[in-house]
């Protein structure tokens, strides 16, 4: 299956939501007037793009309609698509992990961190990269076992300590092992934490510091995992996590079970954080590299 098809498939609910809400509005207008803009803005808000971003998009469409003297309402769909593409692609370099790289995976409880790490390890192993995963969620024994199951499924080594041990020490050991083996990519799981729990956020700071200090030669990525089903709440989480950890990108999970994927656009527009991967199911292959142009195209494709 080509990337475009795969992207369309995982996005079907979001696509329906955005494309249908916009389409329904456009259907009832032949020419362009202020009512049309108002209804379109409402449609985008309903499709989980958030108030700020929906306003920004319509503002830009309004300006183009005026400047280019566009009269036909049917052309507005294309203008929206172009604006969304420009938001998503602005100052975003393509995502590529150099060798070596260290990837910290963080986020609130149950967002899909551990599952995404299994999928990520599988994704990069598929490109012939040597991957090590580190079980720095030491909060409970089950977390280490769960990651161990993924490591075994994918066939990559896992570095783990005992339950309740210092997560930063696990990351430290993961780095030593990655260096010793000359591994391409080290991926570290971390415990789920609420962004308003101070001590847990301090712990996260310490983990990030160890990663930076001990592996300065590695490309360092901090990926925040957000559950798409939480809609605009995810935006708030991203804001607060970003204040503690220097987030470099987002993994947006559970897109297969929600129509709220529009938050991809507001996360980029309001926080300038790029979505790097999207989760579209619970299986090993259900992770897609996020391609902004494809996404924008898939949103409005028939
Ligand atoms: N449908 C769907 N389910 C997902 C996806 N990603 C993760 N899940 C499910 O979400 C649940 C939680 O996933 P985990 O990977 O354990 O989440 P976590 O963030 O590691 O959770 P904690 O370690 O408890 O904080 C599991 O049932 C996963 O199968 C996805 O892309 N689609
Ligand atoms: Mg986990």
PDB file of N, CA and C in Angstrom, residues 199-282:
ATOM      1  N   UNK A 199       6.887  16.616  41.373  1.00  0.00           N
ATOM      2  CA  UNK A 199       8.031  15.726  41.582  1.00  0.00           C
ATOM      3  C   UNK A 199       8.298  14.835  40.363  1.00  0.00           C
ATOM      4  N   UNK A 200       7.228  14.416  39.708  1.00  0.00           N
ATOM      5  CA  UNK A 200       7.398  13.563  38.520  1.00  0.00           C
ATOM      6  C   UNK A 200       7.995  14.360  37.366  1.00  0.00           C
ATOM      7  N   UNK A 201       7.625  15.628  37.278  1.00  0.00           N
ATOM      8  CA  UNK A 201       8.193  16.454  36.218  1.00  0.00           C
ATOM      9  C   UNK A 201       9.665  16.753  36.510  1.00  0.00           C
ATOM     10  N   UNK A 202      10.018  16.849  37.802  1.00  0.00           N
ATOM     11  CA  UNK A 202      11.435  17.026  38.174  1.00  0.00           C
ATOM     12  C   UNK A 202      12.236  15.791  37.769  1.00  0.00           C
ATOM     13  N   UNK A 203      11.632  14.630  38.014  1.00  0.00           N
ATOM     14  CA  UNK A 203      12.284  13.369  37.643  1.00  0.00           C
ATOM     15  C   UNK A 203      12.535  13.334  36.131  1.00  0.00           C
ATOM     16  N   UNK A 204      11.557  13.816  35.385  1.00  0.00           N
ATOM     17  CA  UNK A 204      11.681  13.844  33.921  1.00  0.00           C
ATOM     18  C   UNK A 204      12.842  14.753  33.497  1.00  0.00           C
ATOM     19  N   UNK A 205      12.957  15.877  34.197  1.00  0.00           N
ATOM     20  CA  UNK A 205      14.063  16.805  33.919  1.00  0.00           C
ATOM     21  C   UNK A 205      15.399  16.099  34.082  1.00  0.00           C
ATOM     22  N   UNK A 206      15.481  15.309  35.166  1.00  0.00           N
ATOM     23  CA  UNK A 206      16.727  14.605  35.476  1.00  0.00           C
ATOM     24  C   UNK A 206      17.040  13.588  34.364  1.00  0.00           C
ATOM     25  N   UNK A 207      16.010  12.879  33.908  1.00  0.00           N
ATOM     26  CA  UNK A 207      16.208  11.895  32.831  1.00  0.00           C
ATOM     27  C   UNK A 207      16.737  12.599  31.578  1.00  0.00           C
ATOM     28  N   UNK A 208      16.121  13.726  31.247  1.00  0.00           N
ATOM     29  CA  UNK A 208      16.550  14.483  30.054  1.00  0.00           C
ATOM     30  C   UNK A 208      17.999  14.934  30.206  1.00  0.00           C
ATOM     31  N   UNK A 209      18.362  15.366  31.431  1.00  0.00           N
ATOM     32  CA  UNK A 209      19.715  15.861  31.679  1.00  0.00           C
ATOM     33  C   UNK A 209      20.748  14.756  31.472  1.00  0.00           C
ATOM     34  N   UNK A 210      20.428  13.578  32.003  1.00  0.00           N
ATOM     35  CA  UNK A 210      21.351  12.445  31.853  1.00  0.00           C
ATOM     36  C   UNK A 210      21.539  12.117  30.375  1.00  0.00           C
ATOM     37  N   UNK A 211      20.438  12.106  29.644  1.00  0.00           N
ATOM     38  CA  UNK A 211      20.507  11.784  28.215  1.00  0.00           C
ATOM     39  C   UNK A 211      21.417  12.766  27.477  1.00  0.00           C
ATOM     40  N   UNK A 212      21.289  14.055  27.804  1.00  0.00           N
ATOM     41  CA  UNK A 212      22.092  15.096  27.160  1.00  0.00           C
ATOM     42  C   UNK A 212      23.558  14.976  27.541  1.00  0.00           C
ATOM     43  N   UNK A 213      23.784  14.816  28.853  1.00  0.00           N
ATOM     44  CA  UNK A 213      25.144  14.854  29.385  1.00  0.00           C
ATOM     45  C   UNK A 213      25.957  13.636  28.961  1.00  0.00           C
ATOM     46  N   UNK A 214      25.315  12.465  28.973  1.00  0.00           N
ATOM     47  CA  UNK A 214      26.066  11.235  28.760  1.00  0.00           C
ATOM     48  C   UNK A 214      26.196  10.836  27.288  1.00  0.00           C
ATOM     49  N   UNK A 215      25.395  11.468  26.432  1.00  0.00           N
ATOM     50  CA  UNK A 215      25.392  11.021  25.030  1.00  0.00           C
ATOM     51  C   UNK A 215      25.356  12.237  24.105  1.00  0.00           C
ATOM     52  N   UNK A 216      26.315  13.166  24.322  1.00  0.00           N
ATOM     53  CA  UNK A 216      26.238  14.421  23.556  1.00  0.00           C
ATOM     54  C   UNK A 216      26.435  14.218  22.057  1.00  0.00           C
ATOM     55  N   UNK A 217      27.100  13.131  21.686  1.00  0.00           N
ATOM     56  CA  UNK A 217      27.342  12.894  20.261  1.00  0.00           C
ATOM     57  C   UNK A 217      26.092  12.368  19.549  1.00  0.00           C
ATOM     58  N   UNK A 218      25.093  11.968  20.312  1.00  0.00           N
ATOM     59  CA  UNK A 218      23.887  11.398  19.695  1.00  0.00           C
ATOM     60  C   UNK A 218      22.892  12.500  19.321  1.00  0.00           C
ATOM     61  N   UNK A 219      22.128  12.257  18.277  1.00  0.00           N
ATOM     62  CA  UNK A 219      20.972  13.113  17.979  1.00  0.00           C
ATOM     63  C   UNK A 219      19.958  12.853  19.078  1.00  0.00           C
ATOM     64  N   UNK A 220      19.474  13.914  19.699  1.00  0.00           N
ATOM     65  CA  UNK A 220      18.603  13.725  20.848  1.00  0.00           C
ATOM     66  C   UNK A 220      17.171  14.139  20.500  1.00  0.00           C
ATOM     67  N   UNK A 221      16.256  13.206  20.674  1.00  0.00           N
ATOM     68  CA  UNK A 221      14.852  13.509  20.388  1.00  0.00           C
ATOM     69  C   UNK A 221      14.025  13.240  21.640  1.00  0.00           C
ATOM     70  N   UNK A 222      13.119  14.138  21.948  1.00  0.00           N
ATOM     71  CA  UNK A 222      12.173  13.907  23.027  1.00  0.00           C
ATOM     72  C   UNK A 222      10.787  13.919  22.393  1.00  0.00           C
ATOM     73  N   UNK A 223      10.193  12.737  22.305  1.00  0.00           N
ATOM     74  CA  UNK A 223       8.897  12.636  21.636  1.00  0.00           C
ATOM     75  C   UNK A 223       7.786  12.531  22.675  1.00  0.00           C
ATOM     76  N   UNK A 224       6.851  13.438  22.600  1.00  0.00           N
ATOM     77  CA  UNK A 224       5.702  13.425  23.505  1.00  0.00           C
ATOM     78  C   UNK A 224       4.584  12.616  22.851  1.00  0.00           C
ATOM     79  N   UNK A 225       4.090  11.627  23.590  1.00  0.00           N
ATOM     80  CA  UNK A 225       2.997  10.817  23.063  1.00  0.00           C
ATOM     81  C   UNK A 225       1.674  11.416  23.521  1.00  0.00           C
ATOM     82  N   UNK A 226       0.811  11.706  22.571  1.00  0.00           N
ATOM     83  CA  UNK A 226      -0.507  12.267  22.884  1.00  0.00           C
ATOM     84  C   UNK A 226      -1.585  11.342  22.341  1.00  0.00           C
ATOM     85  N   UNK A 227      -2.608  11.139  23.157  1.00  0.00           N
ATOM     86  CA  UNK A 227      -3.739  10.300  22.774  1.00  0.00           C
ATOM     87  C   UNK A 227      -4.731  11.185  22.007  1.00  0.00           C
ATOM     88  N   UNK A 228      -4.910  10.893  20.727  1.00  0.00           N
ATOM     89  CA  UNK A 228      -5.762  11.756  19.891  1.00  0.00           C
ATOM     90  C   UNK A 228      -7.198  11.816  20.392  1.00  0.00           C
ATOM     91  N   UNK A 229      -7.641  10.770  21.089  1.00  0.00           N
ATOM     92  CA  UNK A 229      -9.038  10.772  21.536  1.00  0.00           C
ATOM     93  C   UNK A 229      -9.291  11.858  22.588  1.00  0.00           C
ATOM     94  N   UNK A 230      -8.231  12.425  23.167  1.00  0.00           N
ATOM     95  CA  UNK A 230      -8.427  13.477  24.163  1.00  0.00           C
ATOM     96  C   UNK A 230      -8.635  14.854  23.524  1.00  0.00           C
ATOM     97  N   UNK A 231      -8.544  14.938  22.221  1.00  0.00           N
ATOM     98  CA  UNK A 231      -8.872  16.176  21.506  1.00  0.00           C
ATOM     99  C   UNK A 231      -8.070  17.364  21.991  1.00  0.00           C
ATOM    100  N   UNK A 232      -8.740  18.475  22.178  1.00  0.00           N
ATOM    101  CA  UNK A 232      -8.037  19.718  22.518  1.00  0.00           C
ATOM    102  C   UNK A 232      -7.299  19.662  23.860  1.00  0.00           C
ATOM    103  N   UNK A 233      -7.647  18.709  24.753  1.00  0.00           N
ATOM    104  CA  UNK A 233      -6.888  18.530  25.991  1.00  0.00           C
ATOM    105  C   UNK A 233      -5.437  18.214  25.714  1.00  0.00           C
ATOM    106  N   UNK A 234      -5.204  17.507  24.610  1.00  0.00           N
ATOM    107  CA  UNK A 234      -3.850  17.110  24.250  1.00  0.00           C
ATOM    108  C   UNK A 234      -2.978  18.343  24.029  1.00  0.00           C
ATOM    109  N   UNK A 235      -3.594  19.404  23.545  1.00  0.00           N
ATOM    110  CA  UNK A 235      -2.871  20.646  23.290  1.00  0.00           C
ATOM    111  C   UNK A 235      -2.335  21.220  24.604  1.00  0.00           C
ATOM    112  N   UNK A 236      -3.170  21.181  25.626  1.00  0.00           N
ATOM    113  CA  UNK A 236      -2.803  21.663  26.950  1.00  0.00           C
ATOM    114  C   UNK A 236      -1.665  20.816  27.529  1.00  0.00           C
ATOM    115  N   UNK A 237      -1.771  19.500  27.375  1.00  0.00           N
ATOM    116  CA  UNK A 237      -0.705  18.600  27.844  1.00  0.00           C
ATOM    117  C   UNK A 237       0.617  18.960  27.174  1.00  0.00           C
ATOM    118  N   UNK A 238       0.541  19.144  25.859  1.00  0.00           N
ATOM    119  CA  UNK A 238       1.763  19.444  25.099  1.00  0.00           C
ATOM    120  C   UNK A 238       2.398  20.731  25.613  1.00  0.00           C
ATOM    121  N   UNK A 239       1.572  21.738  25.895  1.00  0.00           N
ATOM    122  CA  UNK A 239       2.073  23.020  26.396  1.00  0.00           C
ATOM    123  C   UNK A 239       2.865  22.801  27.676  1.00  0.00           C
ATOM    124  N   UNK A 240       2.257  22.050  28.622  1.00  0.00           N
ATOM    125  CA  UNK A 240       2.873  21.899  29.938  1.00  0.00           C
ATOM    126  C   UNK A 240       4.103  21.000  29.898  1.00  0.00           C
ATOM    127  N   UNK A 241       4.064  19.928  29.128  1.00  0.00           N
ATOM    128  CA  UNK A 241       5.247  19.072  29.003  1.00  0.00           C
ATOM    129  C   UNK A 241       6.394  19.845  28.353  1.00  0.00           C
ATOM    130  N   UNK A 242       6.036  20.708  27.426  1.00  0.00           N
ATOM    131  CA  UNK A 242       7.055  21.464  26.703  1.00  0.00           C
ATOM    132  C   UNK A 242       7.822  22.395  27.629  1.00  0.00           C
ATOM    133  N   UNK A 243       7.146  22.836  28.717  1.00  0.00           N
ATOM    134  CA  UNK A 243       7.808  23.721  29.673  1.00  0.00           C
ATOM    135  C   UNK A 243       8.881  22.980  30.474  1.00  0.00           C
ATOM    136  N   UNK A 244       8.732  21.667  30.625  1.00  0.00           N
ATOM    137  CA  UNK A 244       9.689  20.887  31.423  1.00  0.00           C
ATOM    138  C   UNK A 244      10.751  20.240  30.545  1.00  0.00           C
ATOM    139  N   UNK A 245      10.287  19.571  29.510  1.00  0.00           N
ATOM    140  CA  UNK A 245      11.208  18.851  28.640  1.00  0.00           C
ATOM    141  C   UNK A 245      11.255  19.592  27.316  1.00  0.00           C
ATOM    142  N   UNK A 246      12.389  19.544  26.700  1.00  0.00           N
ATOM    143  CA  UNK A 246      12.517  20.220  25.422  1.00  0.00           C
ATOM    144  C   UNK A 246      11.980  19.293  24.327  1.00  0.00           C
ATOM    145  N   UNK A 247      10.677  19.269  24.175  1.00  0.00           N
ATOM    146  CA  UNK A 247      10.048  18.327  23.238  1.00  0.00           C
ATOM    147  C   UNK A 247      10.467  18.656  21.806  1.00  0.00           C
ATOM    148  N   UNK A 248      10.827  17.623  21.065  1.00  0.00           N
ATOM    149  CA  UNK A 248      11.224  17.859  19.673  1.00  0.00           C
ATOM    150  C   UNK A 248      10.151  17.391  18.689  1.00  0.00           C
ATOM    151  N   UNK A 249       9.204  16.595  19.172  1.00  0.00           N
ATOM    152  CA  UNK A 249       8.156  16.134  18.267  1.00  0.00           C
ATOM    153  C   UNK A 249       7.066  15.372  19.011  1.00  0.00           C
ATOM    154  N   UNK A 250       6.026  15.037  18.271  1.00  0.00           N
ATOM    155  CA  UNK A 250       4.841  14.398  18.846  1.00  0.00           C
ATOM    156  C   UNK A 250       4.594  13.052  18.167  1.00  0.00           C
ATOM    157  N   UNK A 251       4.183  12.079  18.979  1.00  0.00           N
ATOM    158  CA  UNK A 251       3.585  10.870  18.407  1.00  0.00           C
ATOM    159  C   UNK A 251       2.106  10.938  18.779  1.00  0.00           C
ATOM    160  N   UNK A 252       1.248  10.971  17.809  1.00  0.00           N
ATOM    161  CA  UNK A 252      -0.185  11.062  18.088  1.00  0.00           C
ATOM    162  C   UNK A 252      -0.799   9.674  17.902  1.00  0.00           C
ATOM    163  N   UNK A 253      -1.291   9.097  18.996  1.00  0.00           N
ATOM    164  CA  UNK A 253      -1.789   7.717  18.945  1.00  0.00           C
ATOM    165  C   UNK A 253      -3.319   7.664  18.822  1.00  0.00           C
ATOM    166  N   UNK A 254      -3.801   6.479  18.517  1.00  0.00           N
ATOM    167  CA  UNK A 254      -5.231   6.140  18.525  1.00  0.00           C
ATOM    168  C   UNK A 254      -6.040   6.941  17.497  1.00  0.00           C
ATOM    169  N   UNK A 255      -5.379   7.363  16.439  1.00  0.00           N
ATOM    170  CA  UNK A 255      -6.087   8.076  15.369  1.00  0.00           C
ATOM    171  C   UNK A 255      -7.127   7.186  14.721  1.00  0.00           C
ATOM    172  N   UNK A 256      -6.904   5.873  14.795  1.00  0.00           N
ATOM    173  CA  UNK A 256      -7.856   4.925  14.213  1.00  0.00           C
ATOM    174  C   UNK A 256      -9.194   4.942  14.928  1.00  0.00           C
ATOM    175  N   UNK A 257      -9.197   5.384  16.208  1.00  0.00           N
ATOM    176  CA  UNK A 257     -10.463   5.284  16.934  1.00  0.00           C
ATOM    177  C   UNK A 257     -11.055   6.644  17.278  1.00  0.00           C
ATOM    178  N   UNK A 258     -10.637   7.675  16.559  1.00  0.00           N
ATOM    179  CA  UNK A 258     -11.208   8.987  16.860  1.00  0.00           C
ATOM    180  C   UNK A 258     -11.304   9.852  15.613  1.00  0.00           C
ATOM    181  N   UNK A 259     -12.189  10.826  15.682  1.00  0.00           N
ATOM    182  CA  UNK A 259     -12.318  11.791  14.586  1.00  0.00           C
ATOM    183  C   UNK A 259     -11.618  13.084  14.963  1.00  0.00           C
ATOM    184  N   UNK A 260     -10.830  13.040  16.062  1.00  0.00           N
ATOM    185  CA  UNK A 260     -10.269  14.285  16.597  1.00  0.00           C
ATOM    186  C   UNK A 260      -8.854  14.594  16.120  1.00  0.00           C
ATOM    187  N   UNK A 261      -8.459  13.975  15.008  1.00  0.00           N
ATOM    188  CA  UNK A 261      -7.100  14.172  14.497  1.00  0.00           C
ATOM    189  C   UNK A 261      -6.795  15.597  14.070  1.00  0.00           C
ATOM    190  N   UNK A 262      -7.811  16.439  14.011  1.00  0.00           N
ATOM    191  CA  UNK A 262      -7.618  17.847  13.659  1.00  0.00           C
ATOM    192  C   UNK A 262      -6.655  18.549  14.603  1.00  0.00           C
ATOM    193  N   UNK A 263      -6.454  17.977  15.791  1.00  0.00           N
ATOM    194  CA  UNK A 263      -5.522  18.610  16.742  1.00  0.00           C
ATOM    195  C   UNK A 263      -4.090  18.624  16.214  1.00  0.00           C
ATOM    196  N   UNK A 264      -3.773  17.751  15.267  1.00  0.00           N
ATOM    197  CA  UNK A 264      -2.437  17.791  14.644  1.00  0.00           C
ATOM    198  C   UNK A 264      -2.164  19.207  14.146  1.00  0.00           C
ATOM    199  N   UNK A 265      -3.196  19.813  13.560  1.00  0.00           N
ATOM    200  CA  UNK A 265      -3.027  21.136  12.964  1.00  0.00           C
ATOM    201  C   UNK A 265      -2.880  22.196  14.045  1.00  0.00           C
ATOM    202  N   UNK A 266      -3.688  22.075  15.126  1.00  0.00           N
ATOM    203  CA  UNK A 266      -3.571  23.112  16.163  1.00  0.00           C
ATOM    204  C   UNK A 266      -2.274  22.962  16.956  1.00  0.00           C
ATOM    205  N   UNK A 267      -1.788  21.746  17.150  1.00  0.00           N
ATOM    206  CA  UNK A 267      -0.518  21.556  17.867  1.00  0.00           C
ATOM    207  C   UNK A 267       0.611  22.231  17.103  1.00  0.00           C
ATOM    208  N   UNK A 268       0.591  22.067  15.792  1.00  0.00           N
ATOM    209  CA  UNK A 268       1.651  22.678  14.976  1.00  0.00           C
ATOM    210  C   UNK A 268       1.485  24.196  14.928  1.00  0.00           C
ATOM    211  N   UNK A 269       0.247  24.625  14.728  1.00  0.00           N
ATOM    212  CA  UNK A 269      -0.006  26.063  14.571  1.00  0.00           C
ATOM    213  C   UNK A 269       0.259  26.828  15.862  1.00  0.00           C
ATOM    214  N   UNK A 270      -0.172  26.267  16.992  1.00  0.00           N
ATOM    215  CA  UNK A 270      -0.104  27.029  18.235  1.00  0.00           C
ATOM    216  C   UNK A 270       1.179  26.793  19.019  1.00  0.00           C
ATOM    217  N   UNK A 271       1.797  25.618  18.873  1.00  0.00           N
ATOM    218  CA  UNK A 271       3.008  25.325  19.658  1.00  0.00           C
ATOM    219  C   UNK A 271       4.235  25.134  18.777  1.00  0.00           C
ATOM    220  N   UNK A 272       4.033  25.137  17.488  1.00  0.00           N
ATOM    221  CA  UNK A 272       5.091  24.849  16.519  1.00  0.00           C
ATOM    222  C   UNK A 272       5.811  23.526  16.811  1.00  0.00           C
ATOM    223  N   UNK A 273       5.049  22.528  17.269  1.00  0.00           N
ATOM    224  CA  UNK A 273       5.617  21.195  17.487  1.00  0.00           C
ATOM    225  C   UNK A 273       5.176  20.274  16.361  1.00  0.00           C
ATOM    226  N   UNK A 274       6.124  19.671  15.667  1.00  0.00           N
ATOM    227  CA  UNK A 274       5.744  18.795  14.560  1.00  0.00           C
ATOM    228  C   UNK A 274       5.286  17.420  15.036  1.00  0.00           C
ATOM    229  N   UNK A 275       4.242  16.907  14.433  1.00  0.00           N
ATOM    230  CA  UNK A 275       3.865  15.510  14.652  1.00  0.00           C
ATOM    231  C   UNK A 275       4.809  14.674  13.796  1.00  0.00           C
ATOM    232  N   UNK A 276       5.465  13.697  14.390  1.00  0.00           N
ATOM    233  CA  UNK A 276       6.438  12.876  13.666  1.00  0.00           C
ATOM    234  C   UNK A 276       5.880  11.520  13.272  1.00  0.00           C
ATOM    235  N   UNK A 277       5.063  10.942  14.154  1.00  0.00           N
ATOM    236  CA  UNK A 277       4.460   9.639  13.863  1.00  0.00           C
ATOM    237  C   UNK A 277       3.005   9.655  14.313  1.00  0.00           C
ATOM    238  N   UNK A 278       2.186   8.863  13.646  1.00  0.00           N
ATOM    239  CA  UNK A 278       0.816   8.669  14.127  1.00  0.00           C
ATOM    240  C   UNK A 278       0.558   7.176  14.333  1.00  0.00           C
ATOM    241  N   UNK A 279      -0.143   6.871  15.416  1.00  0.00           N
ATOM    242  CA  UNK A 279      -0.530   5.494  15.724  1.00  0.00           C
ATOM    243  C   UNK A 279      -1.923   5.248  15.176  1.00  0.00           C
ATOM    244  N   UNK A 280      -2.069   4.158  14.429  1.00  0.00           N
ATOM    245  CA  UNK A 280      -3.371   3.877  13.800  1.00  0.00           C
ATOM    246  C   UNK A 280      -3.861   2.468  14.141  1.00  0.00           C
ATOM    247  N   UNK A 281      -3.479   1.967  15.299  1.00  0.00           N
ATOM    248  CA  UNK A 281      -3.947   0.650  15.726  1.00  0.00           C
ATOM    249  C   UNK A 281      -3.018   0.079  16.775  1.00  0.00           C
ATOM    250  N   UNK A 282      -3.343  -1.134  17.250  1.00  0.00           N
ATOM    251  CA  UNK A 282      -2.579  -1.713  18.356  1.00  0.00           C
ATOM    252  C   UNK A 282      -1.474  -2.659  17.899  1.00  0.00           C
TER     253      UNK A 282
END
